[in-house]
XYZ file of C-alpha atoms in Angstrom:
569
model
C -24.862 -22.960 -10.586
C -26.869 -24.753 -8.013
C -30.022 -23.924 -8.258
C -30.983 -24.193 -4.402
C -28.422 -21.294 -4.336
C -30.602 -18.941 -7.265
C -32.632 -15.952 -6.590
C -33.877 -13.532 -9.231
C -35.382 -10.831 -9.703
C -36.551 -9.584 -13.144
C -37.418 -5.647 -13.109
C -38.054 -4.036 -16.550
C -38.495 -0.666 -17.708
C -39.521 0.320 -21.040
C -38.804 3.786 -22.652
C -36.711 5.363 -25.551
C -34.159 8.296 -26.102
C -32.739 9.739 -28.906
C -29.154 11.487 -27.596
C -25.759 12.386 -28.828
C -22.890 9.801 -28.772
C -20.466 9.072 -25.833
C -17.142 7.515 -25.339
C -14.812 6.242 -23.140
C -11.088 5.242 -23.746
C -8.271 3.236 -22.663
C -4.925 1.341 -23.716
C -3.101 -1.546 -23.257
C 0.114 -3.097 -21.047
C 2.267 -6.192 -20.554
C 3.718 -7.837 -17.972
C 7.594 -7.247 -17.190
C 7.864 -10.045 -15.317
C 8.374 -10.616 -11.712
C 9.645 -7.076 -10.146
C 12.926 -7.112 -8.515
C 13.045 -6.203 -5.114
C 16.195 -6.075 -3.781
C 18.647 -4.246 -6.082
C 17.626 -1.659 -9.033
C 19.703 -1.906 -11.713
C 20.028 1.512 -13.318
C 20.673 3.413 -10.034
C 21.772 0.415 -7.297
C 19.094 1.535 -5.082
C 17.175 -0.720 -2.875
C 14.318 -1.110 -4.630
C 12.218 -2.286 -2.401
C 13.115 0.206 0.698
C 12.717 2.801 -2.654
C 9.222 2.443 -2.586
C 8.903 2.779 0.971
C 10.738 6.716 0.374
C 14.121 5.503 1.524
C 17.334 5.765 -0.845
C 19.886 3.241 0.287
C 22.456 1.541 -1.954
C 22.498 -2.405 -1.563
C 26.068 -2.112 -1.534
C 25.209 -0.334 1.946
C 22.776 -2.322 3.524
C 25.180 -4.061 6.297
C 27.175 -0.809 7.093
C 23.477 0.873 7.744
C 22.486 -1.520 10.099
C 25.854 -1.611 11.936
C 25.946 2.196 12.754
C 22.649 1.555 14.047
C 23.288 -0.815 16.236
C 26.729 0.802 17.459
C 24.958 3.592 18.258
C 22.022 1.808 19.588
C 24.093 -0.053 22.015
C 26.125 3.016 23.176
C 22.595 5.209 23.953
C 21.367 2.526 25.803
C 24.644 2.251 27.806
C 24.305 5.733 29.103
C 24.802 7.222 32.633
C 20.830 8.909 34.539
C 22.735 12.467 33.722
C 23.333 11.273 29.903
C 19.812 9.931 29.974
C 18.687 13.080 30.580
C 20.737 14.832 28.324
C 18.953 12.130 25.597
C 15.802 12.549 26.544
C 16.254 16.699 26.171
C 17.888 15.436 22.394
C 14.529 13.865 21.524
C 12.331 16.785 22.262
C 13.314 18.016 18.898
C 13.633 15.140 16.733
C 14.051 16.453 13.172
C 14.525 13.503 9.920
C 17.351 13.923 7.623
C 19.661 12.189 4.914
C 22.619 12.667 6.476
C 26.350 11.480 4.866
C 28.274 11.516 7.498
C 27.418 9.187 10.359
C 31.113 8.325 11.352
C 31.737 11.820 11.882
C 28.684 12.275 14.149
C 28.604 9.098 16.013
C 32.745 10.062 16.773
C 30.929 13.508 18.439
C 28.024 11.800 20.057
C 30.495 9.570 21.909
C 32.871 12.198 23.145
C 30.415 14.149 24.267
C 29.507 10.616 26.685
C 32.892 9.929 27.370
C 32.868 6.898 25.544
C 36.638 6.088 24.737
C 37.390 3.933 21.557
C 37.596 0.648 22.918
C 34.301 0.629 24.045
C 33.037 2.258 20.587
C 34.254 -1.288 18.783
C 32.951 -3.685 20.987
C 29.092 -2.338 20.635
C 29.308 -3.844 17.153
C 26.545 -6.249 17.787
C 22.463 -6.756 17.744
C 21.379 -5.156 20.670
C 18.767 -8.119 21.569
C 17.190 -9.485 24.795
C 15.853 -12.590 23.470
C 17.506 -15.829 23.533
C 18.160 -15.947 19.554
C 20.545 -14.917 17.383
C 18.959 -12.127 15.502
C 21.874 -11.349 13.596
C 20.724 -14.167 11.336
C 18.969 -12.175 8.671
C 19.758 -13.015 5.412
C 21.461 -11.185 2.636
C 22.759 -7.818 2.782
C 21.432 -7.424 6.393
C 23.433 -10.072 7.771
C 26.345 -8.672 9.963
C 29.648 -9.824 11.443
C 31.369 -8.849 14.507
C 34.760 -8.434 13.188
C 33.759 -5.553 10.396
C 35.460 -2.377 11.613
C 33.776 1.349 11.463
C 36.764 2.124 9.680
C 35.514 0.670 7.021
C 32.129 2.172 6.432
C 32.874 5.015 4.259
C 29.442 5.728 2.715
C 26.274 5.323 4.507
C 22.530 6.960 4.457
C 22.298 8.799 7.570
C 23.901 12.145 7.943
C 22.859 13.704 10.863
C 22.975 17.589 10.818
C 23.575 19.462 14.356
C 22.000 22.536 15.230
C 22.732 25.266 17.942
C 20.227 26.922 19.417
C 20.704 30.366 20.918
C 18.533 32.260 22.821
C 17.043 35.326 21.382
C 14.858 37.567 22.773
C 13.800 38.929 19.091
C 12.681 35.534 18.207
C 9.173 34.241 17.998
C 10.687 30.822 18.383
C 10.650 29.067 21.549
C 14.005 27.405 22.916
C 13.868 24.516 25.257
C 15.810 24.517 28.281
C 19.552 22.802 28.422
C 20.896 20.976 30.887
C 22.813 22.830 33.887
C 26.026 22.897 32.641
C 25.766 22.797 28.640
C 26.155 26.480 27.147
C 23.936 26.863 24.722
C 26.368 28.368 22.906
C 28.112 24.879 22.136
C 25.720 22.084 23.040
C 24.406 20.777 19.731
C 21.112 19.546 18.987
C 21.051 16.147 17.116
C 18.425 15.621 14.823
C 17.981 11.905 14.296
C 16.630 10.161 11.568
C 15.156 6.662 11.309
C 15.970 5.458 8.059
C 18.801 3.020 9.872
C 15.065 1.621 11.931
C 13.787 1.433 8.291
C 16.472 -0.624 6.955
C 16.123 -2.823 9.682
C 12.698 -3.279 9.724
C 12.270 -4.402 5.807
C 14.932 -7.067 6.067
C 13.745 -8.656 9.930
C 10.209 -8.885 8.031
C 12.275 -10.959 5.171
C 14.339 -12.562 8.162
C 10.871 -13.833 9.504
C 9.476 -14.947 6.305
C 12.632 -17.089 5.431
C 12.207 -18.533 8.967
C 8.632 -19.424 8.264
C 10.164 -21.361 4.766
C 12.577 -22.982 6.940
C 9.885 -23.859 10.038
C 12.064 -22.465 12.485
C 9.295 -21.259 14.239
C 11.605 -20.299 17.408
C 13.579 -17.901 15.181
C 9.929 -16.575 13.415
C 8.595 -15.793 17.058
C 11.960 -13.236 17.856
C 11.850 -11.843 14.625
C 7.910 -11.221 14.770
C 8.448 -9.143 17.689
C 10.980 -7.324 16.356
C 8.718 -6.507 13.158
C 6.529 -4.995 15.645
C 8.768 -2.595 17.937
C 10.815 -1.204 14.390
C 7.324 -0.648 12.789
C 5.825 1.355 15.560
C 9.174 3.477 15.613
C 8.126 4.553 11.611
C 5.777 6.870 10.454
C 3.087 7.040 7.239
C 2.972 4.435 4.815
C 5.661 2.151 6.048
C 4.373 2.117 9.400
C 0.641 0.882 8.534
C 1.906 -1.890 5.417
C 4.724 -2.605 8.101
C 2.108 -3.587 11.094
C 0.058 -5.418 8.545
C 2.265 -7.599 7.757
C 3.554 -8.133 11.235
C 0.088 -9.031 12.030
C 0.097 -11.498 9.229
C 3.313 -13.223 10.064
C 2.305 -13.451 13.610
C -1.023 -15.308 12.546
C 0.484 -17.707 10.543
C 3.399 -18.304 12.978
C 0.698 -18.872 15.847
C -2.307 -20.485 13.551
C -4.508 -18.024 14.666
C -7.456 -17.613 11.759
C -8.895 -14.268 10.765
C -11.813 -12.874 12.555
C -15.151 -14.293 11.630
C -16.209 -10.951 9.931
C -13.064 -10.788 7.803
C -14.932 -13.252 5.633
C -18.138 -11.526 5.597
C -18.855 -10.931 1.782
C -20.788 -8.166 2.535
C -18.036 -6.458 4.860
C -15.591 -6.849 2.284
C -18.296 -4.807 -0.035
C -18.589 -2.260 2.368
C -14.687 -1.858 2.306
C -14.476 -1.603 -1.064
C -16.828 0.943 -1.673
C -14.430 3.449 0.765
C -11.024 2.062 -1.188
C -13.390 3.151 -4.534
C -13.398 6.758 -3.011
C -10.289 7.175 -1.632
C -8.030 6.186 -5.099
C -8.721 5.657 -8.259
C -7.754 2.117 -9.153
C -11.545 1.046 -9.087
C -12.676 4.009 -10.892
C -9.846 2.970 -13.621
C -11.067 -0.598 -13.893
C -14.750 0.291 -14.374
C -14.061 3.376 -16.977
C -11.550 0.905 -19.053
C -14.078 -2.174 -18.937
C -16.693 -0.049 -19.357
C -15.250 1.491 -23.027
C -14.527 -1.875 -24.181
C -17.615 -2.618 -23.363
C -19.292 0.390 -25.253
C -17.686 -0.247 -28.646
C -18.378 -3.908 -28.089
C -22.118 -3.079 -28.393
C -21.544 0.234 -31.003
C -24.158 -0.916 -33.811
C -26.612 -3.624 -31.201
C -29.924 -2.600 -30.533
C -30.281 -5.747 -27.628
C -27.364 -5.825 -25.225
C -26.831 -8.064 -21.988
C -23.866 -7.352 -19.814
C -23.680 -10.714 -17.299
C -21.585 -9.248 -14.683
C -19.566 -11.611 -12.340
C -19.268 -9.793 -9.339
C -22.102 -7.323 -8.815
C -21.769 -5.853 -5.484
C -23.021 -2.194 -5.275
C -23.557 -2.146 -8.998
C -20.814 0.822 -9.224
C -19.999 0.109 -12.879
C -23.306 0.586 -14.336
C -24.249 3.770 -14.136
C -21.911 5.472 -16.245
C -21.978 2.862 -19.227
C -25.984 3.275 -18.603
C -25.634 6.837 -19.647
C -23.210 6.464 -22.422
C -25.496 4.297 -23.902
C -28.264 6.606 -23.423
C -26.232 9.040 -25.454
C -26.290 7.396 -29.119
C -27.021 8.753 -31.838
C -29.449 6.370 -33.016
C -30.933 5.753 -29.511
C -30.203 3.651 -26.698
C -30.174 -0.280 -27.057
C -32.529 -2.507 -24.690
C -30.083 -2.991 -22.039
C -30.185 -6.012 -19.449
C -27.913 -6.895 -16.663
C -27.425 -10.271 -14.851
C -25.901 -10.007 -11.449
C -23.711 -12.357 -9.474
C -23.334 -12.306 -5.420
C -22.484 -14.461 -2.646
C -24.697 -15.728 -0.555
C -25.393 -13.301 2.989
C -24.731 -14.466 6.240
C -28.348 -13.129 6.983
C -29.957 -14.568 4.168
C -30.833 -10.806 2.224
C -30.748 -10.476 -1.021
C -28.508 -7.422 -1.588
C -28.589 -7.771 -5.644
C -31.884 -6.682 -5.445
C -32.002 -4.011 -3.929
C -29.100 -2.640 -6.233
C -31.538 -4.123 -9.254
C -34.185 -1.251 -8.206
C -31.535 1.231 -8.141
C -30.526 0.621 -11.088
C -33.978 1.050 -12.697
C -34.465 3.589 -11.189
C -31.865 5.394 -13.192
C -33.022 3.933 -16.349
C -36.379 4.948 -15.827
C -34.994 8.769 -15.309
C -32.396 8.532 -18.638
C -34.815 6.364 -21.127
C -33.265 3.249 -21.130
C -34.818 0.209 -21.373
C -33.899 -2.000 -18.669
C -34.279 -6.005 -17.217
C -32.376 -7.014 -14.186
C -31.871 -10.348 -12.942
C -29.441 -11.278 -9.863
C -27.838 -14.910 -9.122
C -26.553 -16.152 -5.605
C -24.065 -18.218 -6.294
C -21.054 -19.549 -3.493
C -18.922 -19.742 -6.392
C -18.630 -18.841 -10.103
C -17.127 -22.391 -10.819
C -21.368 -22.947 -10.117
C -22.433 -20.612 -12.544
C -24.862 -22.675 -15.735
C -25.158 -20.485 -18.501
C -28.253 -22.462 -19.332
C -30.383 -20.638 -16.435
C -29.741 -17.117 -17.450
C -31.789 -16.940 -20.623
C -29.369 -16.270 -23.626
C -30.709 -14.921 -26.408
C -29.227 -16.029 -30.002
C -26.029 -13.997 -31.287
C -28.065 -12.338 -33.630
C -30.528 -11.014 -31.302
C -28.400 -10.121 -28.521
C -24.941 -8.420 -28.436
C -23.756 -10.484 -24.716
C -20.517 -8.996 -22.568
C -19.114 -10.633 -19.503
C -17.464 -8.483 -17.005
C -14.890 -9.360 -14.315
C -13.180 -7.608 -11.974
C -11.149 -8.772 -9.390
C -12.942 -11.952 -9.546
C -11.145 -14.496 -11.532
C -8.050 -14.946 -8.937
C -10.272 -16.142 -6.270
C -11.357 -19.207 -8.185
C -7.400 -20.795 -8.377
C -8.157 -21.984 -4.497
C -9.716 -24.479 -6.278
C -8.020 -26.498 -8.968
C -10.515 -26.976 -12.303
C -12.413 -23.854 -11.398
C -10.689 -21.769 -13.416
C -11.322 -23.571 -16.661
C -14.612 -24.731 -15.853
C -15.880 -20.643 -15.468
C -13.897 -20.067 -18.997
C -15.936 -22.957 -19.875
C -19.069 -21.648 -18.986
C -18.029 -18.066 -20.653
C -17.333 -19.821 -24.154
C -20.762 -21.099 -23.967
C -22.075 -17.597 -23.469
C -20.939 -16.706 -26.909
C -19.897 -13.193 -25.466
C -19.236 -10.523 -28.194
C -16.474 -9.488 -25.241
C -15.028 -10.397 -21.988
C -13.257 -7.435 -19.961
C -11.122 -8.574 -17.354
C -9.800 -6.833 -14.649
C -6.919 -7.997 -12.089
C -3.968 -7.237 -9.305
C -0.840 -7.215 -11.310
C 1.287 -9.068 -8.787
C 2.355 -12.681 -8.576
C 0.603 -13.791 -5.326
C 0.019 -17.691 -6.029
C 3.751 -18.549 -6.278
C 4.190 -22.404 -4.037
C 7.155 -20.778 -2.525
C 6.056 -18.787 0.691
C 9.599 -16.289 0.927
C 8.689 -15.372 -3.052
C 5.064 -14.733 -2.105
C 6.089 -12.776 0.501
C 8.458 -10.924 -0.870
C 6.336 -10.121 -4.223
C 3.801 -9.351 -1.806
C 5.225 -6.815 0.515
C 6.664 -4.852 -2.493
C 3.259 -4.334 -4.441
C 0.903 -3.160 -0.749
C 3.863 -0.993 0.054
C 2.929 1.078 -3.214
C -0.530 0.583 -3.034
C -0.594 2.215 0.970
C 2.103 4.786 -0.476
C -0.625 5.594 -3.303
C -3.227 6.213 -0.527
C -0.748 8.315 1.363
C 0.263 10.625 -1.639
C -1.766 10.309 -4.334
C -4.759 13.225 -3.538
C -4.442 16.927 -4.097
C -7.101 17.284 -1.488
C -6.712 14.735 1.091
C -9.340 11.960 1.553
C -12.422 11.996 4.197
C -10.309 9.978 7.154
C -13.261 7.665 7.579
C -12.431 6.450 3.389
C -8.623 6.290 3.927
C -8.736 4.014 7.400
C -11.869 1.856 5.674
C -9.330 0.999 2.756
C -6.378 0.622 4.687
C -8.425 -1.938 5.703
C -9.054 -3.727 2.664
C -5.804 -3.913 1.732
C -4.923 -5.379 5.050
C -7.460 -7.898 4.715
C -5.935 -9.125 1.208
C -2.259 -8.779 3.194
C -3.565 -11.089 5.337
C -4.958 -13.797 3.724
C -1.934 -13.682 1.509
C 0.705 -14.118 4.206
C -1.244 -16.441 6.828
C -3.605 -18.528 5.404
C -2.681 -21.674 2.913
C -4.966 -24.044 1.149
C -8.611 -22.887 0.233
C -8.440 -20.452 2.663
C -6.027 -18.450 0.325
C -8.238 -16.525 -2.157
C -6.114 -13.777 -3.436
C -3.842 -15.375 -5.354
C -3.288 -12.263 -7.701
C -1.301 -13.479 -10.890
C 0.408 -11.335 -13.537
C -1.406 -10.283 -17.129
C 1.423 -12.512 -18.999
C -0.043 -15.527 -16.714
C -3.418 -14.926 -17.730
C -2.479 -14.450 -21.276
C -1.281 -17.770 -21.368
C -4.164 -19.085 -19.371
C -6.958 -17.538 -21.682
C -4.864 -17.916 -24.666
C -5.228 -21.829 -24.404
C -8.805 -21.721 -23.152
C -9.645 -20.504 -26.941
C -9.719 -16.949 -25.730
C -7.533 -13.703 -27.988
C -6.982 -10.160 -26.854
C -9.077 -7.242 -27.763
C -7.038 -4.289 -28.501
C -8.213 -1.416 -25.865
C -6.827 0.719 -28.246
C -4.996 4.636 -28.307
C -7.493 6.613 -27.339
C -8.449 4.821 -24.088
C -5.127 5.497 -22.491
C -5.444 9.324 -23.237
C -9.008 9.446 -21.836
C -7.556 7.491 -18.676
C -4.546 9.708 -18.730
C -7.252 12.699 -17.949
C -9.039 10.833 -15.662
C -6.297 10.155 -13.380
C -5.105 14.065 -14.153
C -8.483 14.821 -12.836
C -8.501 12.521 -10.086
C -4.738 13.531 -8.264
C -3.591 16.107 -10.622
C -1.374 13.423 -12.229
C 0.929 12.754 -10.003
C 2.228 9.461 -9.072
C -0.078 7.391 -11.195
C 1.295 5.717 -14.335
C -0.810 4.467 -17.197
C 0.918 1.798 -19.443
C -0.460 0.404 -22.800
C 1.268 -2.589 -24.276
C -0.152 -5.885 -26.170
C -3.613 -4.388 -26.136
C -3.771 -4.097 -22.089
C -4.053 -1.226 -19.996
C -2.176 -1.067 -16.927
C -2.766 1.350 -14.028
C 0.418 2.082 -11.573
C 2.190 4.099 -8.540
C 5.061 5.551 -9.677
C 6.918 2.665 -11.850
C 5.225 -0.358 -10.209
C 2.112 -1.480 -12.386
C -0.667 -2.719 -9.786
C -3.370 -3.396 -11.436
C -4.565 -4.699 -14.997
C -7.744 -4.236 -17.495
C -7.859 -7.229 -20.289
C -10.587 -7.424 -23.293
C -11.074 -10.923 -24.609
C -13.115 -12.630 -27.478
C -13.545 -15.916 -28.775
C -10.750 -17.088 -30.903
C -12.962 -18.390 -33.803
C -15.284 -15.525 -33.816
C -15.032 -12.965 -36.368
C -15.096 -9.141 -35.843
């Protein structure tokens, strides 16, 4: 570390406590491998339009999109009267899963008096620009010459509905055009899974463009994104407009705002994403117990902790130490921050928080906090090591490590700098996505699968839902990370997640072997999450001594325990 970029502050607190023990518990996980998005083997679902709460076969993907835009094309064909008739129609918009679109669209066009021929030659993208939009790739694509005929399975089966007046009813029944009976004019209730289908595979459209730097094509599609995602609702809509904000930054080089790469902004957002879901409050509890048996028999620990920020981890492993049998060990922690754009020194002002607690539970207590611009500055000389045999030495991580592959050699030189710690244990915590991939479309594509389960985890994951002020806050944070993925290149690109079975290899040949997080922690996190959102939703996975939290059956993130390789137990 530079030292020109060093401040510390040393606070100590002296006391002792004799308490029962405490535990915490966790598992272990591996990496499957890059998820597939398109096509789900087992059930032929889209897999990626699955985890946005749509069921469409692959298989179907062109016929959706061409009933859409048949019917598009007819609605927007329509006479003032029809329009009127419409615009009655959408007063009670209802969503369904309809099977039978043919059937309906048949009835939808009689009742315009719209004859047959007209029917097949509104087979096309209904499009004002000057491109071709019917260029999207894959399943998606579409050809004039397919017939309706042949469609014979689709996901859209809109239901009609009559509604009769009756005075007995509470209900309320809007007024029909002069000239319908209400005895025979239907009510359509339309659903917007077709706008879905469209909308995932215009975004992929746009990205391939991007690859290709057919920026023309990119520009159409971008707006595009935008109209289809506004037509959505819930967790599509908001990962939708991120990344249609994303695209459109990249297409037009415009950089995020200034206070997007505020450190302490990004703090502040993280602290509302660690209330709103539990993914934080897993990779603290699970680093935390490794942590804890790490130091089960030391009477001097020191926990060097590479990304501080509001000190949220500490507490809790505070107390559990607090609760040993034998008494609580001398307990120091070594903070490291960013520099502030306003030259504060946030680290210690968490530092007297910190002590504060100590002072209250009877643990002994030194804090000392770093400013560093990077880890890859970190010298393990300047923090004050104590030998092995006088002081049990953890580093912690999380989210941290993935930010440092900006810059080739970082990387190894902070594992490096770790191995001359001498830890006891190193607990690492990451995304569990494949960000960093050269290739922009895979990026992409990995990319918009994993935030569309993370935002469909915010959406359904509480029993009670979250303060509004928590859930917008980390809607932001994950749009900031969406961001910097999708538009910016180069050293600008930070989150460049990678997968546990990447950093396996990459610790593995750094001199680095796995500590087993063992059976017990996954039950323990099992009840945590129970606790949390009643258990449903979230997935924990152990495997190969890792612990991996997910939504549903997508892993997202990753906790990792770490020794050196020719240190023994």
């Amino acid at each position: 570390m530079k030292r020109e970029h060093q401040q510390i502050t040393n606070i100590n607190i002296n006391t002792n406590t004799n308490n029962n023990n405490s535990n915490y518990s966790y598992g272990d996980c591996s990496s499957n491998g890059k998820a597939k998005i398109w096509e789900d083997d087992n059930n032929n679902m889209d897999e990626l339009l699955s985890v946005l709460g749509y069921k469409v076969r692959s298989s179907d993907m062109a016929d959706v999109a061409l009933k859409l835009e048949q019917l598009e094309m007819v609605l927007s064909g329509t006479t003032a009267q029809e329009d009127g008739l419409m615009n009655h129609l959408a007063c009670d918009t209802i969503h369904y899963n309809p099977s039978d679109l043919s059937g309906w669209v048949q009835s939808m066009l009689s009742e315009l008096n719209v004859d047959d021929q007209d029917q097949t030659s509104s087979i096309v993208f209904n499009d004002h620009s000057e491109y071709d939009l019917r260029a999207i790739p894959g399943a998606a694509a579409l050809s004039q010459s397919r017939q309706v005929s042949e469609i014979e399975e689709v996901i859209i089966n809109p239901l009609k509905r009559v509604k009769k007046e009756d005075s007995g009813s509470s209900s309320s029944v809007a007024a029909l055009p002069q000239g319908m009976p209400a005895e025979t004019r239907p009510v359509v209730l339309v659903d917007t899974q077709e706008t879905g289908v469209r909308l995932v595979h215009t975004m992929m459209a746009c990205a391939e463009a991007i690859q290709q730097e057919n920026i023309k094509l990119a520009d159409a599609l971008v707006k595009h994104v935008g109209l289809l995602a506004s037509s959505q609702i819930g967790a599509m809509r908001k990962v939708a407009t991120y990344f249609a904000e994303a695209l459109a930054r990249r297409i037009y080089k415009i950089v995020p705002p200034q206070e997007c790469l505020d450190s302490s902004y990004n703090d502040l957002l993280q602290m509302h994403f660690y209330e709103t879901c539990p993914y934080l409050k897993f990779a603290h509890f699970t680093a935390n117990q490794a942590i804890l048996e790490a130091f089960a028999t030391a009477n001097r620990v020191h926990v060097i902790d590479f990304g501080l920020k509001q000190g949220m981890q500490w507490p809790a492993l505070m107390q559990a130490l607090a609760l040993r049998p034998s008494g609580p060990p001398a307990f120091r922690l070594t903070g490291i921050g960013p520099p502030q754009p306003d030259g504060t020194d946030p680290l210690q002002e968490v530092g007297w928080k910190l002590a504060q607690l100590a002072d209250t539970i009877g643990v002994e207590f030194e804090f000392r906090g770093f400013i560093a611009n990077s880890l890859a500055d970190l010298d393990p000389t300047i923090l004050g090591l104590l030998p092995s045999n006088e002081e049990a030495v953890a580093v912690n991580s999380v989210f941290e490590l993935h930010r440092l592959l900006a810059r080739p050699g970082s990387v190894e030189k902070v594992l490096s700098s770790i191995k001359a710690m001498n830890p006891k244990i190193v607990t690492i915590v990451e995304q569990e996505a494949n960000h960093n991939s050269p290739i922009f479309l895979d990026r992409f594509t990995e990319a918009l699968h994993y935030y569309s389960s993370l935002f469909d985890s915010l959406e359904g994951s509480s029993l009670s839902p979250a303060p509004i002020n928590d859930l917008v806050m980390s809607e932001v944070y994950l749009g900031k990370q969406i961001c910097n993925v999708v538009a910016c290149e180069g050293a600008d690109r930070v989150e460049r997640h990678e997968t546990i079975s990447q950093w396996r290899n990459r610790l593995g040949s750094s001199g680095f072997e796995p500590v087993h997080l063992g059976s017990n922690a996954y039950k323990q996190a099992s009840m945590l999450l129970a606790l949390f959102a009643g258990g449903d939703g979230y997935r924990v996975e152990e495997n190969d001594g890792c612990l991996m939290l997910g939504w549903h059956t997508r892993p997202l993130i990753t906790t990792s325990a770490w020794k050196l390789a020719d240190v023994e137990s």
